[in-house]
């Protein structure tokens, strides 16, 4: 009985993942994701190399990641609603926004951990190294984030 329920549920979810609408949403999510990534890298550089330039190096990257996370995720929430899932720009609930914010914690936590480890070994790094690492982090977690958006938030 349990096996039948699990198989039926999995088959429904697999069919939902591979339907045309999901592929279109995934494509739009990648295009928007690249845009959001560029905006996020802009926020990161603004905070890291301008706003928090004179902040203690041990805290500067953490502050930069935190501030860019808050700004970037808030912008991304509205753009994802509108352009990926074709929902109204103003619609949604605060609960939906919180789910979106929490689902993006994966990106935030991975960034904090990666930079914590890097800064143990490399105290001074170039701006291009900073950007390459952040691009790598973003592209690694991107497919996971889309599935969470699709099935847990904007379903």
mmCIF file of C-alpha atoms in Angstrom:
data_model
loop_
_atom_site.group_PDB
_atom_site.id
_atom_site.type_symbol
_atom_site.label_atom_id
_atom_site.label_comp_id
_atom_site.label_asym_id
_atom_site.label_seq_id
_atom_site.Cartn_x
_atom_site.Cartn_y
_atom_site.Cartn_z
ATOM 1 C CA UNK A 1 0.000 0.000 0.000
ATOM 2 C CA UNK A 2 2.736 2.433 0.983
ATOM 3 C CA UNK A 3 4.763 1.403 -2.063
ATOM 4 C CA UNK A 4 1.790 2.128 -4.354
ATOM 5 C CA UNK A 5 1.313 5.558 -2.790
ATOM 6 C CA UNK A 6 5.019 6.407 -3.121
ATOM 7 C CA UNK A 7 5.195 5.159 -6.723
ATOM 8 C CA UNK A 8 2.038 7.054 -7.669
ATOM 9 C CA UNK A 9 3.292 10.243 -5.981
ATOM 10 C CA UNK A 10 6.726 9.962 -7.611
ATOM 11 C CA UNK A 11 5.202 9.313 -11.038
ATOM 12 C CA UNK A 12 3.019 12.417 -10.709
ATOM 13 C CA UNK A 13 6.000 14.550 -9.644
ATOM 14 C CA UNK A 14 8.217 13.153 -12.428
ATOM 15 C CA UNK A 15 5.519 13.860 -15.036
ATOM 16 C CA UNK A 16 5.145 17.368 -13.615
ATOM 17 C CA UNK A 17 8.904 17.967 -13.823
ATOM 18 C CA UNK A 18 9.149 16.926 -17.475
ATOM 19 C CA UNK A 19 6.095 18.700 -18.863
ATOM 20 C CA UNK A 20 6.584 21.577 -21.314
ATOM 21 C CA UNK A 21 5.480 24.265 -18.875
ATOM 22 C CA UNK A 22 8.157 23.240 -16.384
ATOM 23 C CA UNK A 23 10.839 23.307 -19.086
ATOM 24 C CA UNK A 24 9.751 26.793 -20.123
ATOM 25 C CA UNK A 25 9.819 27.923 -16.487
ATOM 26 C CA UNK A 26 13.239 26.351 -16.062
ATOM 27 C CA UNK A 27 14.516 28.188 -19.142
ATOM 28 C CA UNK A 28 13.094 31.506 -17.959
ATOM 29 C CA UNK A 29 14.554 30.803 -14.522
ATOM 30 C CA UNK A 30 18.027 30.332 -16.038
ATOM 31 C CA UNK A 31 17.786 33.596 -17.989
ATOM 32 C CA UNK A 32 16.546 35.445 -14.914
ATOM 33 C CA UNK A 33 19.118 33.600 -12.809
ATOM 34 C CA UNK A 34 21.953 34.957 -14.943
ATOM 35 C CA UNK A 35 20.506 38.464 -14.594
ATOM 36 C CA UNK A 36 20.081 38.004 -10.820
ATOM 37 C CA UNK A 37 23.601 36.620 -10.554
ATOM 38 C CA UNK A 38 25.042 39.693 -12.261
ATOM 39 C CA UNK A 39 23.012 41.964 -9.992
ATOM 40 C CA UNK A 40 24.072 39.909 -6.961
ATOM 41 C CA UNK A 41 27.747 40.096 -7.952
ATOM 42 C CA UNK A 42 27.261 43.849 -8.346
ATOM 43 C CA UNK A 43 25.822 44.072 -4.825
ATOM 44 C CA UNK A 44 28.645 41.885 -3.477
ATOM 45 C CA UNK A 45 31.318 44.058 -5.065
ATOM 46 C CA UNK A 46 29.609 47.239 -3.918
ATOM 47 C CA UNK A 47 29.510 46.061 -0.319
ATOM 48 C CA UNK A 48 32.882 44.259 -0.336
ATOM 49 C CA UNK A 49 35.052 46.838 -2.102
ATOM 50 C CA UNK A 50 33.219 50.137 -1.519
ATOM 51 C CA UNK A 51 30.828 50.256 1.435
ATOM 52 C CA UNK A 52 32.708 47.898 3.788
ATOM 53 C CA UNK A 53 36.166 48.649 2.385
ATOM 54 C CA UNK A 54 37.524 49.857 5.734
ATOM 55 C CA UNK A 55 35.848 47.139 7.810
ATOM 56 C CA UNK A 56 37.943 44.480 9.561
ATOM 57 C CA UNK A 57 38.804 41.832 6.948
ATOM 58 C CA UNK A 58 37.528 39.031 9.181
ATOM 59 C CA UNK A 59 33.990 40.422 9.042
ATOM 60 C CA UNK A 60 33.947 42.290 5.736
ATOM 61 C CA UNK A 61 33.119 39.337 3.488
ATOM 62 C CA UNK A 62 30.428 38.059 5.867
ATOM 63 C CA UNK A 63 28.824 41.512 5.982
ATOM 64 C CA UNK A 64 29.031 41.833 2.203
ATOM 65 C CA UNK A 65 27.448 38.432 1.621
ATOM 66 C CA UNK A 66 24.690 39.145 4.162
ATOM 67 C CA UNK A 67 23.759 42.549 2.750
ATOM 68 C CA UNK A 68 23.873 41.402 -0.874
ATOM 69 C CA UNK A 69 21.803 38.339 0.083
ATOM 70 C CA UNK A 70 19.040 40.485 1.586
ATOM 71 C CA UNK A 71 18.983 42.920 -1.355
ATOM 72 C CA UNK A 72 19.363 40.259 -4.045
ATOM 73 C CA UNK A 73 16.806 37.792 -2.700
ATOM 74 C CA UNK A 74 14.185 40.486 -2.233
ATOM 75 C CA UNK A 75 14.599 41.645 -5.840
ATOM 76 C CA UNK A 76 14.751 38.050 -7.069
ATOM 77 C CA UNK A 77 11.479 37.146 -5.326
ATOM 78 C CA UNK A 78 9.495 39.721 -7.272
ATOM 79 C CA UNK A 79 11.231 39.044 -10.587
ATOM 80 C CA UNK A 80 10.832 35.262 -10.219
ATOM 81 C CA UNK A 81 7.115 35.627 -9.495
ATOM 82 C CA UNK A 82 6.598 37.864 -12.516
ATOM 83 C CA UNK A 83 8.884 36.448 -15.190
ATOM 84 C CA UNK A 84 9.435 32.784 -14.334
ATOM 85 C CA UNK A 85 6.077 31.674 -12.977
ATOM 86 C CA UNK A 86 4.037 34.422 -14.704
ATOM 87 C CA UNK A 87 2.312 35.520 -11.508
ATOM 88 C CA UNK A 88 1.391 39.078 -10.670
ATOM 89 C CA UNK A 89 4.274 41.295 -9.611
ATOM 90 C CA UNK A 90 2.415 42.555 -6.549
ATOM 91 C CA UNK A 91 0.670 39.361 -5.563
ATOM 92 C CA UNK A 92 1.857 36.791 -3.106
ATOM 93 C CA UNK A 93 1.898 36.645 0.629
ATOM 94 C CA UNK A 94 4.477 37.449 3.235
ATOM 95 C CA UNK A 95 4.567 33.718 3.996
ATOM 96 C CA UNK A 96 5.496 33.026 0.360
ATOM 97 C CA UNK A 97 8.245 35.656 0.569
ATOM 98 C CA UNK A 98 9.592 34.049 3.770
ATOM 99 C CA UNK A 99 9.618 30.616 2.115
ATOM 100 C CA UNK A 100 11.536 32.122 -0.791
ATOM 101 C CA UNK A 101 13.979 33.809 1.576
ATOM 102 C CA UNK A 102 14.493 30.580 3.526
ATOM 103 C CA UNK A 103 14.916 28.475 0.377
ATOM 104 C CA UNK A 104 17.715 30.808 -0.684
ATOM 105 C CA UNK A 105 19.529 30.249 2.608
ATOM 106 C CA UNK A 106 21.317 27.368 0.876
ATOM 107 C CA UNK A 107 23.135 29.876 -1.335
ATOM 108 C CA UNK A 108 23.850 32.114 1.647
ATOM 109 C CA UNK A 109 25.172 29.332 3.892
ATOM 110 C CA UNK A 110 27.329 27.810 1.167
ATOM 111 C CA UNK A 111 28.814 31.250 0.455
ATOM 112 C CA UNK A 112 29.571 31.937 4.109
ATOM 113 C CA UNK A 113 31.209 28.522 4.607
ATOM 114 C CA UNK A 114 33.246 28.668 1.391
ATOM 115 C CA UNK A 115 34.540 32.157 2.149
ATOM 116 C CA UNK A 116 35.274 31.244 5.755
ATOM 117 C CA UNK A 117 37.498 28.404 4.542
ATOM 118 C CA UNK A 118 39.126 30.487 1.791
ATOM 119 C CA UNK A 119 39.938 33.322 4.171
ATOM 120 C CA UNK A 120 41.699 30.922 6.525
ATOM 121 C CA UNK A 121 44.240 30.268 3.783
ATOM 122 C CA UNK A 122 44.106 33.414 1.641
ATOM 123 C CA UNK A 123 43.803 36.708 3.504
ATOM 124 C CA UNK A 124 44.183 38.978 0.472
ATOM 125 C CA UNK A 125 42.559 37.952 -2.775
ATOM 126 C CA UNK A 126 41.777 39.771 -5.985
ATOM 127 C CA UNK A 127 38.392 41.063 -6.992
ATOM 128 C CA UNK A 128 38.366 38.684 -9.980
ATOM 129 C CA UNK A 129 39.053 35.685 -7.678
ATOM 130 C CA UNK A 130 36.189 36.911 -5.470
ATOM 131 C CA UNK A 131 33.855 37.001 -8.490
ATOM 132 C CA UNK A 132 34.956 33.608 -9.903
ATOM 133 C CA UNK A 133 34.281 31.871 -6.600
ATOM 134 C CA UNK A 134 30.848 33.506 -6.256
ATOM 135 C CA UNK A 135 29.896 32.536 -9.831
ATOM 136 C CA UNK A 136 30.906 28.952 -9.047
ATOM 137 C CA UNK A 137 28.806 28.864 -5.903
ATOM 138 C CA UNK A 138 25.768 30.304 -7.686
ATOM 139 C CA UNK A 139 25.880 27.861 -10.608
ATOM 140 C CA UNK A 140 26.347 24.908 -8.273
ATOM 141 C CA UNK A 141 23.184 25.527 -6.255
ATOM 142 C CA UNK A 142 21.063 26.958 -9.104
ATOM 143 C CA UNK A 143 19.185 23.765 -10.204
ATOM 144 C CA UNK A 144 18.363 22.903 -6.595
ATOM 145 C CA UNK A 145 16.905 26.360 -6.041
ATOM 146 C CA UNK A 146 14.667 26.077 -9.117
ATOM 147 C CA UNK A 147 13.155 22.796 -7.904
ATOM 148 C CA UNK A 148 12.465 24.333 -4.493
ATOM 149 C CA UNK A 149 10.847 27.378 -6.129
ATOM 150 C CA UNK A 150 8.714 25.220 -8.419
ATOM 151 C CA UNK A 151 7.446 22.672 -5.910
ATOM 152 C CA UNK A 152 7.606 24.360 -2.518
ATOM 153 C CA UNK A 153 6.909 28.051 -3.110
ATOM 154 C CA UNK A 154 5.262 28.969 -6.413
ATOM 155 C CA UNK A 155 3.335 25.723 -6.985
#
